[in-house]
PDB file of C-alpha atoms and ligand atoms in Angstrom:
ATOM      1  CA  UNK V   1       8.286  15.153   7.965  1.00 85.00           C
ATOM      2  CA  UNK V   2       9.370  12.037   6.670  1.00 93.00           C
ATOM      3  CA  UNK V   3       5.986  10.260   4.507  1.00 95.00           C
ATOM      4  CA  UNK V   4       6.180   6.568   3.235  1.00 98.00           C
ATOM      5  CA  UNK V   5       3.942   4.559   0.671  1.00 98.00           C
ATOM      6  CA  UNK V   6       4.343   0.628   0.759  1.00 98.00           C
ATOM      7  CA  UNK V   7       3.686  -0.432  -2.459  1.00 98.00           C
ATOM      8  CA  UNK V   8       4.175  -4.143  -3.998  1.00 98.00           C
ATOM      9  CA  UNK V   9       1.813  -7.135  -4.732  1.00 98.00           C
ATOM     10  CA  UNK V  10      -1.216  -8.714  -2.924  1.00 97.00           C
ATOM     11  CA  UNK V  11       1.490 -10.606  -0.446  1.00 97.00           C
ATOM     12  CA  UNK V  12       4.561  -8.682  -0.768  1.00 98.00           C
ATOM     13  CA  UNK V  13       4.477  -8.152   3.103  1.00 97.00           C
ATOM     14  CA  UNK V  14       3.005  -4.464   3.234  1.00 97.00           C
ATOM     15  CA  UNK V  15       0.970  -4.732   5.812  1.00 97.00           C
ATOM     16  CA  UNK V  16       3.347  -6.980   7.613  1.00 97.00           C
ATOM     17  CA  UNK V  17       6.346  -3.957   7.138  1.00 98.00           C
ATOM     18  CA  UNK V  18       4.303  -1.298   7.650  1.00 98.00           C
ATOM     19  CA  UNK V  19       3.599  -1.818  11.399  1.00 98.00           C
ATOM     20  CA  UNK V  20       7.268  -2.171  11.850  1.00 98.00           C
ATOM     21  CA  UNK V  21       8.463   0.437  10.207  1.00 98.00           C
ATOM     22  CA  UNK V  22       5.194   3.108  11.729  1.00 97.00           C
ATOM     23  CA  UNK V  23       6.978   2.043  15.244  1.00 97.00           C
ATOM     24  CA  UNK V  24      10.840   2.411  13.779  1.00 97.00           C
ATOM     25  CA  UNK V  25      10.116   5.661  12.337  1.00 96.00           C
ATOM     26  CA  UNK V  26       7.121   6.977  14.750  1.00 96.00           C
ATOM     27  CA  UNK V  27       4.881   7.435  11.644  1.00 96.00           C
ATOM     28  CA  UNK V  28       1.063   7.340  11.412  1.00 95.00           C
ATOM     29  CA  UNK V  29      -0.062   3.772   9.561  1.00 96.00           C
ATOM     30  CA  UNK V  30      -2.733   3.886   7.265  1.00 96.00           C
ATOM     31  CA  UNK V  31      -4.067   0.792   5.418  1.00 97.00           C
ATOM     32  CA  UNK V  32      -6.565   1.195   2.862  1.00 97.00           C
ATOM     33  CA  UNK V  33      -7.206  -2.620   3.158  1.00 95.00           C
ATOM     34  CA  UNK V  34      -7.892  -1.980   6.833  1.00 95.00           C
ATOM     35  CA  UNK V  35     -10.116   0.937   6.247  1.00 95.00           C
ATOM     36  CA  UNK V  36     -11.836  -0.948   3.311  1.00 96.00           C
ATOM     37  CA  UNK V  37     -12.685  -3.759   5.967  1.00 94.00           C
ATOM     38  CA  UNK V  38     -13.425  -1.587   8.703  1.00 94.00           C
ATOM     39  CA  UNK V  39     -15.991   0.022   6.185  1.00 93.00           C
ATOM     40  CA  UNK V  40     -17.560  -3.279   5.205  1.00 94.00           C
ATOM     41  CA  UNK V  41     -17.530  -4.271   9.156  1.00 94.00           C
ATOM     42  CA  UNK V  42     -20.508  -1.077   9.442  1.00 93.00           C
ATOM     43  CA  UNK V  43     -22.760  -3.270   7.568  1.00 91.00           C
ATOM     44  CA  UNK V  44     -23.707  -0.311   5.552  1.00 85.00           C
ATOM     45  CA  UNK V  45     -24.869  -0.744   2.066  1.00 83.00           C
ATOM     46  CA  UNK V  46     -21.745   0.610   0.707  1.00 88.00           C
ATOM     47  CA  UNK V  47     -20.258  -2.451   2.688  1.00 93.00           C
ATOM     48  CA  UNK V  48     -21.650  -4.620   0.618  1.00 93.00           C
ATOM     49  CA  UNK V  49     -20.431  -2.760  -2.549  1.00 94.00           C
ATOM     50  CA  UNK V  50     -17.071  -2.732  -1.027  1.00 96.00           C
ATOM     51  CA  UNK V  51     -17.061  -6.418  -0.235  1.00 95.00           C
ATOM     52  CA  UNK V  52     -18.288  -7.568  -3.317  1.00 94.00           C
ATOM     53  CA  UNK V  53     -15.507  -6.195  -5.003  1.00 96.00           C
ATOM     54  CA  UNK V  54     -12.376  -7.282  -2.533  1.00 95.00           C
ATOM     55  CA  UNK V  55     -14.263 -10.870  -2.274  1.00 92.00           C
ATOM     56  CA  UNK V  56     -13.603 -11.039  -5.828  1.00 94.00           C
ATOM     57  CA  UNK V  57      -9.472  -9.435  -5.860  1.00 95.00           C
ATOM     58  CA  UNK V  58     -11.176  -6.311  -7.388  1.00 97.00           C
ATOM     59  CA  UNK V  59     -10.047  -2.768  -6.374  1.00 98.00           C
ATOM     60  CA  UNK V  60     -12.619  -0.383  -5.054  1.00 97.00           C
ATOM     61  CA  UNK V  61     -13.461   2.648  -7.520  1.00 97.00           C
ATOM     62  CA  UNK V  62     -11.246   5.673  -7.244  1.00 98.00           C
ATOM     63  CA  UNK V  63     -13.438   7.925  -5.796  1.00 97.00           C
ATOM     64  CA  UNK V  64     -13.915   6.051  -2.873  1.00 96.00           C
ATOM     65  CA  UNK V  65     -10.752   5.012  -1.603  1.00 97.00           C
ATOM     66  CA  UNK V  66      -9.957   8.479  -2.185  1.00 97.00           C
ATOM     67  CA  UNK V  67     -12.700  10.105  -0.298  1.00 95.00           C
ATOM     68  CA  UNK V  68     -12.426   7.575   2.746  1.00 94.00           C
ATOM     69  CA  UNK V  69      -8.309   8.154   3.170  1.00 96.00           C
ATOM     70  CA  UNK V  70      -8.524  11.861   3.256  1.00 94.00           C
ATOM     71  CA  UNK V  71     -11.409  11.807   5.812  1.00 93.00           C
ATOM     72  CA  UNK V  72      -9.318   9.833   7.912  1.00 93.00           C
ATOM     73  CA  UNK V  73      -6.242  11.900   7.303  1.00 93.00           C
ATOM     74  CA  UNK V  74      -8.225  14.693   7.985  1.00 91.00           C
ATOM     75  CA  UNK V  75      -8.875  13.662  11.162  1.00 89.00           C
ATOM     76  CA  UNK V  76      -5.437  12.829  12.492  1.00 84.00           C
ATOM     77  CA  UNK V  77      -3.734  15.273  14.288  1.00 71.00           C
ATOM     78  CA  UNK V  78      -1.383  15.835  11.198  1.00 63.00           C
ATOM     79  CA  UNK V  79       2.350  16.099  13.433  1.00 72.00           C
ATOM     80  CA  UNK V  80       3.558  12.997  12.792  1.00 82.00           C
ATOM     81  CA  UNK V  81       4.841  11.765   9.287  1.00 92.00           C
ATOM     82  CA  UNK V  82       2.685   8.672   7.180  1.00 95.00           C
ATOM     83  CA  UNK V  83       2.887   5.647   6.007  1.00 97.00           C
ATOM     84  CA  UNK V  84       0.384   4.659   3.982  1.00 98.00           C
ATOM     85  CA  UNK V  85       0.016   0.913   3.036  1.00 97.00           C
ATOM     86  CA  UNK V  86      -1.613  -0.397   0.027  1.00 97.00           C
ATOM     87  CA  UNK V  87      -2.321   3.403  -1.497  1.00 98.00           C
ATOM     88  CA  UNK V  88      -2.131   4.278  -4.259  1.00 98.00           C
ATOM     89  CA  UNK V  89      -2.619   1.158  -6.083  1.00 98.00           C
ATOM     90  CA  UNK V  90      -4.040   2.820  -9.492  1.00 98.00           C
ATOM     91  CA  UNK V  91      -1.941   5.779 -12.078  1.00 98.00           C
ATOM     92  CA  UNK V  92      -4.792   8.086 -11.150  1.00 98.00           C
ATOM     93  CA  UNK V  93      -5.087   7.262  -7.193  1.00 98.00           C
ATOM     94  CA  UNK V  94      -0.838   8.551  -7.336  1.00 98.00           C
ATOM     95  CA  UNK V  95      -1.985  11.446  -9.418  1.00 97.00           C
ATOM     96  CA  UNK V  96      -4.570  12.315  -6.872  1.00 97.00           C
ATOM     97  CA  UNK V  97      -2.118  11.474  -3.766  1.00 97.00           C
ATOM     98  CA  UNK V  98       0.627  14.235  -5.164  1.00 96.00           C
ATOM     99  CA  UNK V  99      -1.932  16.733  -5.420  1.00 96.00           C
ATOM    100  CA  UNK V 100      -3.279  16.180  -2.434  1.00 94.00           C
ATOM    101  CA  UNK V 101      -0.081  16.309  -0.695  1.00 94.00           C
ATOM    102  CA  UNK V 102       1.506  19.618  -3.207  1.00 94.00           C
ATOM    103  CA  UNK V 103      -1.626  21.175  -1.891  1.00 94.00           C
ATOM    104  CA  UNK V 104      -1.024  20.804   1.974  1.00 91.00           C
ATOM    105  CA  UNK V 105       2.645  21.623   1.325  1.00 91.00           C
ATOM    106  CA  UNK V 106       3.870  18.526   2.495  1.00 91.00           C
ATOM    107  CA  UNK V 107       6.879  16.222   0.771  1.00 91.00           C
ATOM    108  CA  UNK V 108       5.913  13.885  -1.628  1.00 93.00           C
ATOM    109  CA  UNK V 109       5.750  10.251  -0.256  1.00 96.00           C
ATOM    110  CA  UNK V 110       8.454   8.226  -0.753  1.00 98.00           C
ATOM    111  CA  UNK V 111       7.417   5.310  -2.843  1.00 98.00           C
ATOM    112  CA  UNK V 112       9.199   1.779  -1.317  1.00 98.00           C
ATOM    113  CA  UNK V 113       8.321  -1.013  -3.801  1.00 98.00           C
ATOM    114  CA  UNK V 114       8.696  -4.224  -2.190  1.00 98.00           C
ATOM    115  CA  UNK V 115       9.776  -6.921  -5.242  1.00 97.00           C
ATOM    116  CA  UNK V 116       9.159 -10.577  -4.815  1.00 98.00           C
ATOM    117  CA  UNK V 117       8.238 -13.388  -7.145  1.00 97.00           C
ATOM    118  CA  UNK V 118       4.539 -14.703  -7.700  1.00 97.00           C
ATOM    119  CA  UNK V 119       5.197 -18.703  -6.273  1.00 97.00           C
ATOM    120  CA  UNK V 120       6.174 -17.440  -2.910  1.00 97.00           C
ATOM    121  CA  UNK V 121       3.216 -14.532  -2.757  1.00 98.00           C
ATOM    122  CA  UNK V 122       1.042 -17.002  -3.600  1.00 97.00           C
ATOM    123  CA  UNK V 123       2.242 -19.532  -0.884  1.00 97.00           C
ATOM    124  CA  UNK V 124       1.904 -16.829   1.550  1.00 96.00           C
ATOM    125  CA  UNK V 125      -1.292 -16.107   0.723  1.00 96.00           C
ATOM    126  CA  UNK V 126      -2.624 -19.346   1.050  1.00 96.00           C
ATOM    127  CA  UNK V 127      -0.969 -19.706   4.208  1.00 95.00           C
ATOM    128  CA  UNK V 128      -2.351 -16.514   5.618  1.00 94.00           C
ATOM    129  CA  UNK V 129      -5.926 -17.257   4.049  1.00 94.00           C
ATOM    130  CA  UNK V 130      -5.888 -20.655   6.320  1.00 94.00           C
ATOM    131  CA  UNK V 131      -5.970 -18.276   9.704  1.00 94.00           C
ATOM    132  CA  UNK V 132      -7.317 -14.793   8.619  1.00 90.00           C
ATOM    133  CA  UNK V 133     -10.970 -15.321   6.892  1.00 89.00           C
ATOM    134  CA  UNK V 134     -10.182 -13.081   4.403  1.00 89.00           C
ATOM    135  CA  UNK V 135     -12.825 -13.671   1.367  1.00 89.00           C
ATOM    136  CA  UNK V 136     -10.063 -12.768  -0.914  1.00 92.00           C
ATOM    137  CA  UNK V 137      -7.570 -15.603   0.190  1.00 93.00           C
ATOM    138  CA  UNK V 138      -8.168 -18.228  -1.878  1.00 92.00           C
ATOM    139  CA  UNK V 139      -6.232 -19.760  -4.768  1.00 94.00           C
ATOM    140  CA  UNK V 140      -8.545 -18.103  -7.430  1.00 94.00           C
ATOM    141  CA  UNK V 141      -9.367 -14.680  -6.289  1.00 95.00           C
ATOM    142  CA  UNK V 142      -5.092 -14.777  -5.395  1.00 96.00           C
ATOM    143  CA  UNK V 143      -4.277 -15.112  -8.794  1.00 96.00           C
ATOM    144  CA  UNK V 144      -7.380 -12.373 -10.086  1.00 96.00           C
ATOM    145  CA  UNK V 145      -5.501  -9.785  -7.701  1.00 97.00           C
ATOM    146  CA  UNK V 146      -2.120 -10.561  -9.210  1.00 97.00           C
ATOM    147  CA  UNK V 147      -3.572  -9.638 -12.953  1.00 97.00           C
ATOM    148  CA  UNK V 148      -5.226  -6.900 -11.358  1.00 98.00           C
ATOM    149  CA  UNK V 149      -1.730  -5.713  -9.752  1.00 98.00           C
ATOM    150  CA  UNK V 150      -0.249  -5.720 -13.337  1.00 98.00           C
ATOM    151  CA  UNK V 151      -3.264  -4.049 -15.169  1.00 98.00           C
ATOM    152  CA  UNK V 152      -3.623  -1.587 -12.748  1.00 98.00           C
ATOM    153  CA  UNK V 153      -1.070  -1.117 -10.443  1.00 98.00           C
ATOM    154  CA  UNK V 154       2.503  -1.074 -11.956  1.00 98.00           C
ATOM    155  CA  UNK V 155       1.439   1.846 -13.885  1.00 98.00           C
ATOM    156  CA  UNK V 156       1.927   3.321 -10.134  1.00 98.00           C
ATOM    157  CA  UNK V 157       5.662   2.756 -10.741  1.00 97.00           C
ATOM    158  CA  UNK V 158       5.337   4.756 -14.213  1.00 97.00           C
ATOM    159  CA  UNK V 159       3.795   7.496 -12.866  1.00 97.00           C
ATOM    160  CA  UNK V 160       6.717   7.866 -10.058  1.00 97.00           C
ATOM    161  CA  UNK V 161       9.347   7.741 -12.752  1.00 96.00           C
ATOM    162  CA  UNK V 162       7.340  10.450 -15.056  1.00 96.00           C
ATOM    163  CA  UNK V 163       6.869  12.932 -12.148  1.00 94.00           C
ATOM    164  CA  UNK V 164      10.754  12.263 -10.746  1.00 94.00           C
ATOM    165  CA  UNK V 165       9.117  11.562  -7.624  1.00 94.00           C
ATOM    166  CA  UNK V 166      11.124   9.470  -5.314  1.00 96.00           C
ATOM    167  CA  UNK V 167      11.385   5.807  -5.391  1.00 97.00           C
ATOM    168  CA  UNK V 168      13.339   3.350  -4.238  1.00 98.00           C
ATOM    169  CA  UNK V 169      12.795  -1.218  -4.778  1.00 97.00           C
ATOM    170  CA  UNK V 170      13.950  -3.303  -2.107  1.00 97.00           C
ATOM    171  CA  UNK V 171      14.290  -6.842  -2.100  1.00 96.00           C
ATOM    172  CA  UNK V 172      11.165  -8.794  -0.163  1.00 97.00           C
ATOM    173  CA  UNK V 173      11.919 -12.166   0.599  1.00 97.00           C
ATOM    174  CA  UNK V 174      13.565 -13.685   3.402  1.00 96.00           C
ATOM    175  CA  UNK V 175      12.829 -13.763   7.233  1.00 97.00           C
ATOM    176  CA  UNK V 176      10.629 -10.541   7.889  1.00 98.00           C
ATOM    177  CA  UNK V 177      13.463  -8.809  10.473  1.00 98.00           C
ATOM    178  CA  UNK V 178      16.058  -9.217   7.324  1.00 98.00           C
ATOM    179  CA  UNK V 179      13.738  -7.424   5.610  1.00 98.00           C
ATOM    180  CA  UNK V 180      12.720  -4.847   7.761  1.00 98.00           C
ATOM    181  CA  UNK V 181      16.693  -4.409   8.010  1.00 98.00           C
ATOM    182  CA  UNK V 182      16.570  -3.770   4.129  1.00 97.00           C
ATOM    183  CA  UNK V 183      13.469  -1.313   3.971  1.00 98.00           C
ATOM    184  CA  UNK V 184      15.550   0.686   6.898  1.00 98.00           C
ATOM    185  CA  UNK V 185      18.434   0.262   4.871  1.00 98.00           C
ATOM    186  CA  UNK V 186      16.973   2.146   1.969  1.00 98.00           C
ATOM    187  CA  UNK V 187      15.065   4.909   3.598  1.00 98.00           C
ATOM    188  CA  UNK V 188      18.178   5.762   5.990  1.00 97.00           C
ATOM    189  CA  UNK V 189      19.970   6.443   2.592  1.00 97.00           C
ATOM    190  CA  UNK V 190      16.761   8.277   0.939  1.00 96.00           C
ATOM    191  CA  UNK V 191      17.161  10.159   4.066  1.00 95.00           C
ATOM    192  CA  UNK V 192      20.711  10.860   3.768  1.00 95.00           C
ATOM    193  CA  UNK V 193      20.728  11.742   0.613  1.00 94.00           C
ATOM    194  CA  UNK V 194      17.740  14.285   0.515  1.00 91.00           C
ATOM    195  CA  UNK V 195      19.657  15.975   3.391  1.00 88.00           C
ATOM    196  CA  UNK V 196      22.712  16.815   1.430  1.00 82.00           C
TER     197      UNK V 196
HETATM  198  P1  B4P Y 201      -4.591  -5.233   1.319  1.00 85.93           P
HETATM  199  O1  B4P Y 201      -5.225  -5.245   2.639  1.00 85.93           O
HETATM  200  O2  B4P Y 201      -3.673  -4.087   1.009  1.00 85.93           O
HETATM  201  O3  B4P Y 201      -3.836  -6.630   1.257  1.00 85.93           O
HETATM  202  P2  B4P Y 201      -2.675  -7.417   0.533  1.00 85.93           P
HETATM  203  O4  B4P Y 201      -2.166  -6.678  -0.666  1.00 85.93           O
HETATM  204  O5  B4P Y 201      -3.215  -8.772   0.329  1.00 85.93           O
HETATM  205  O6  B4P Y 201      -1.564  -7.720   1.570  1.00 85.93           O
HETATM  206  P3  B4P Y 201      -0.113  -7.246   2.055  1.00 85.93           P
HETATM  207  O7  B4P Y 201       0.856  -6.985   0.938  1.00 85.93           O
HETATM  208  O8  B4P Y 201      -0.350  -6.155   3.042  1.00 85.93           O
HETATM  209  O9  B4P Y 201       0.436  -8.558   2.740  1.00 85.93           O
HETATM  210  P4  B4P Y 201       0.776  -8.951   4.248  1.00 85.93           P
HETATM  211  O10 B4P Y 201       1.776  -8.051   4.888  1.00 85.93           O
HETATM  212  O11 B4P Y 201      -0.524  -9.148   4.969  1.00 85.93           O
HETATM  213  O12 B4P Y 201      -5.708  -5.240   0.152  1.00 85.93           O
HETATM  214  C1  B4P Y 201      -6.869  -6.045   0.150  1.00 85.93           C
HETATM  215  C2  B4P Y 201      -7.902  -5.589  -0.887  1.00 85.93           C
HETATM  216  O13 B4P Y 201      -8.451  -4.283  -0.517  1.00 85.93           O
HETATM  217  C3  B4P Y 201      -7.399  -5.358  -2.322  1.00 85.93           C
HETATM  218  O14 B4P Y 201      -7.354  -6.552  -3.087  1.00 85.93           O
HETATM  219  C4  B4P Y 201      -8.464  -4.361  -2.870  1.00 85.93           C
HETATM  220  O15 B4P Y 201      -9.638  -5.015  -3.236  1.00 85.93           O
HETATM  221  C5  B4P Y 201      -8.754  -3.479  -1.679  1.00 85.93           C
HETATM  222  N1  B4P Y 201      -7.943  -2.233  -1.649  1.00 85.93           N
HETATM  223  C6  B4P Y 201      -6.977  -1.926  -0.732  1.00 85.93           C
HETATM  224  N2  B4P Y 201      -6.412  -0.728  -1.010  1.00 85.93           N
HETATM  225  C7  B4P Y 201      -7.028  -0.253  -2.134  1.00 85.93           C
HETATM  226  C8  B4P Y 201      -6.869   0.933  -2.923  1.00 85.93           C
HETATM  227  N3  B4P Y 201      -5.948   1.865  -2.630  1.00 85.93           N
HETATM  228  N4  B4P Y 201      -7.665   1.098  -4.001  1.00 85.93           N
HETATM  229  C9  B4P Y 201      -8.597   0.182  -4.322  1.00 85.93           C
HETATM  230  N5  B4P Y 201      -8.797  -0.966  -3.624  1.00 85.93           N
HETATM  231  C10 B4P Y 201      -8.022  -1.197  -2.542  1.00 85.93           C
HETATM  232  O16 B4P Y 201       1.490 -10.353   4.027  1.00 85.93           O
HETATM  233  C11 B4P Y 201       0.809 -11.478   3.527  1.00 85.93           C
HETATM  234  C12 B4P Y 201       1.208 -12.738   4.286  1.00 85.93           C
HETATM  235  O17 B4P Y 201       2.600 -13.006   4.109  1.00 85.93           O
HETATM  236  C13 B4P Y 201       0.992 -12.613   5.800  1.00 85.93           C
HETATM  237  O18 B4P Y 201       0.410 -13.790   6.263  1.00 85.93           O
HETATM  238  C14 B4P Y 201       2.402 -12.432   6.367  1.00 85.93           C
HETATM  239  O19 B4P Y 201       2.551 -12.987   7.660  1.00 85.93           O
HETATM  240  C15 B4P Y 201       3.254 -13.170   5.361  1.00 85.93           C
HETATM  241  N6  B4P Y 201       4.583 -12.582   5.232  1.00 85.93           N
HETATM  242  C16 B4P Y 201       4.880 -11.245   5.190  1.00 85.93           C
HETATM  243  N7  B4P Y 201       6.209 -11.078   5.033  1.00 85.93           N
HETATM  244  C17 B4P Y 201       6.762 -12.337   4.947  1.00 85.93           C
HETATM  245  C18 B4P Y 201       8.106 -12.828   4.785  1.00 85.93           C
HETATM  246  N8  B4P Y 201       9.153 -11.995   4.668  1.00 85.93           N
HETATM  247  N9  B4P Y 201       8.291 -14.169   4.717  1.00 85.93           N
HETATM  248  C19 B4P Y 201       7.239 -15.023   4.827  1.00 85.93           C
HETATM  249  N10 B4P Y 201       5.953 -14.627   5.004  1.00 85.93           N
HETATM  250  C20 B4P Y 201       5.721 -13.294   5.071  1.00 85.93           C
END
């Protein structure tokens, strides 16, 4: 059972390489983002919680995120391997995840940290924020979720390296197939090299 977390900045192309690599590998993709905005779509009055937070780059308390993404993996039919984009995104959230994962015997997630430089998330950002309505796309709230990625989650990265759980960085920029052709690059050798 091969399981995959996307991990990077607000930008870094997670969603983006997560739908190509759920089809490459024939994993289940989970997006917190997407489950966040599905949530706030009810129109319940945790939606409005929930939106008040992302409208402003904030992340979502623990607790939540938590308790939404294991209702949903509960629900799957559990045969096919995961890749979850955009979780965890806090130390405690990667604390929770290995637990959670130790305690339904399956492998630890392999962490795939995509690395690319603030000027060219930002760009990205604004360019995406010009077709998607996202409240959070805007030059402000952009550079709120980048100080929020470094407050709260590179400690992610810390907490792989403490544990020895596995990690790999791959390089994010450039067209979005030579980048997919990187991410495969690095898994196929994770894989290799957790077979021998
Ligand atoms: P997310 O939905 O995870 O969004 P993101 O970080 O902005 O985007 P992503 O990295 O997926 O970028 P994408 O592929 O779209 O989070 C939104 C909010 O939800 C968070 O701020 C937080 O409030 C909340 N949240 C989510 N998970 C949470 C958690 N676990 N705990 C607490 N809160 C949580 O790419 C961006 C743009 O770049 C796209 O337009 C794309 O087309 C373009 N692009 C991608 N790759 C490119 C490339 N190689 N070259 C050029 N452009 C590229």
């Amino acid at each position: 059972m091969l399981n995959l977390l996307l991990f990077g900045p607000p930008g870094s192309g997670k969603g983006t390489q997560s739908e190509l690599l759920a089809e490459h590998y024939g994993l289940e993709h989970i997006s917190t983002g997407d489950l966040l905005r599905e949530e706030v779509a009810k129109g319940t009055e945790l939606s409005q919680d929930i939106e008040a937070l992302i409208s402003v780059g904030k992340l979502v308390p623990d607790h939540l995120i938590l308790d939404l993404l294991f209702k949903h993996i509960n629900q799957m039919d559990g045969k096919k391997g995961l890749i979850l984009d955009g979780f965890p995104r806090t130390y405690h959230q990667a604390e929770e995840l290995v637990k959670e994962f130790n305690a339904r015997q399956w492998p630890i997630p392999l962490l795939v940290a995509l690395d690319v430089e603030e000027e060219e998330l930002l760009e990205r950002l604004l360019e995406r924020g010009k077709v998607s309505g996202r409240s959070d796309d805007h030059e402000e709230t952009i550079r709120g979720r980048f100080k929020v990625y470094h407050e709260q989650s590179e400690p992610v990265i810390q907490f792989f390296k403490e544990s020895h759980s596995p990690m790999i960085e791959i390089e994010g920029v450039g067209a979005i197939d030579e980048v997919t052709a990187n991410l495969i690059r690095g898994i196929d050798q994770f894989i290799k090299e957790s077979n021998n």
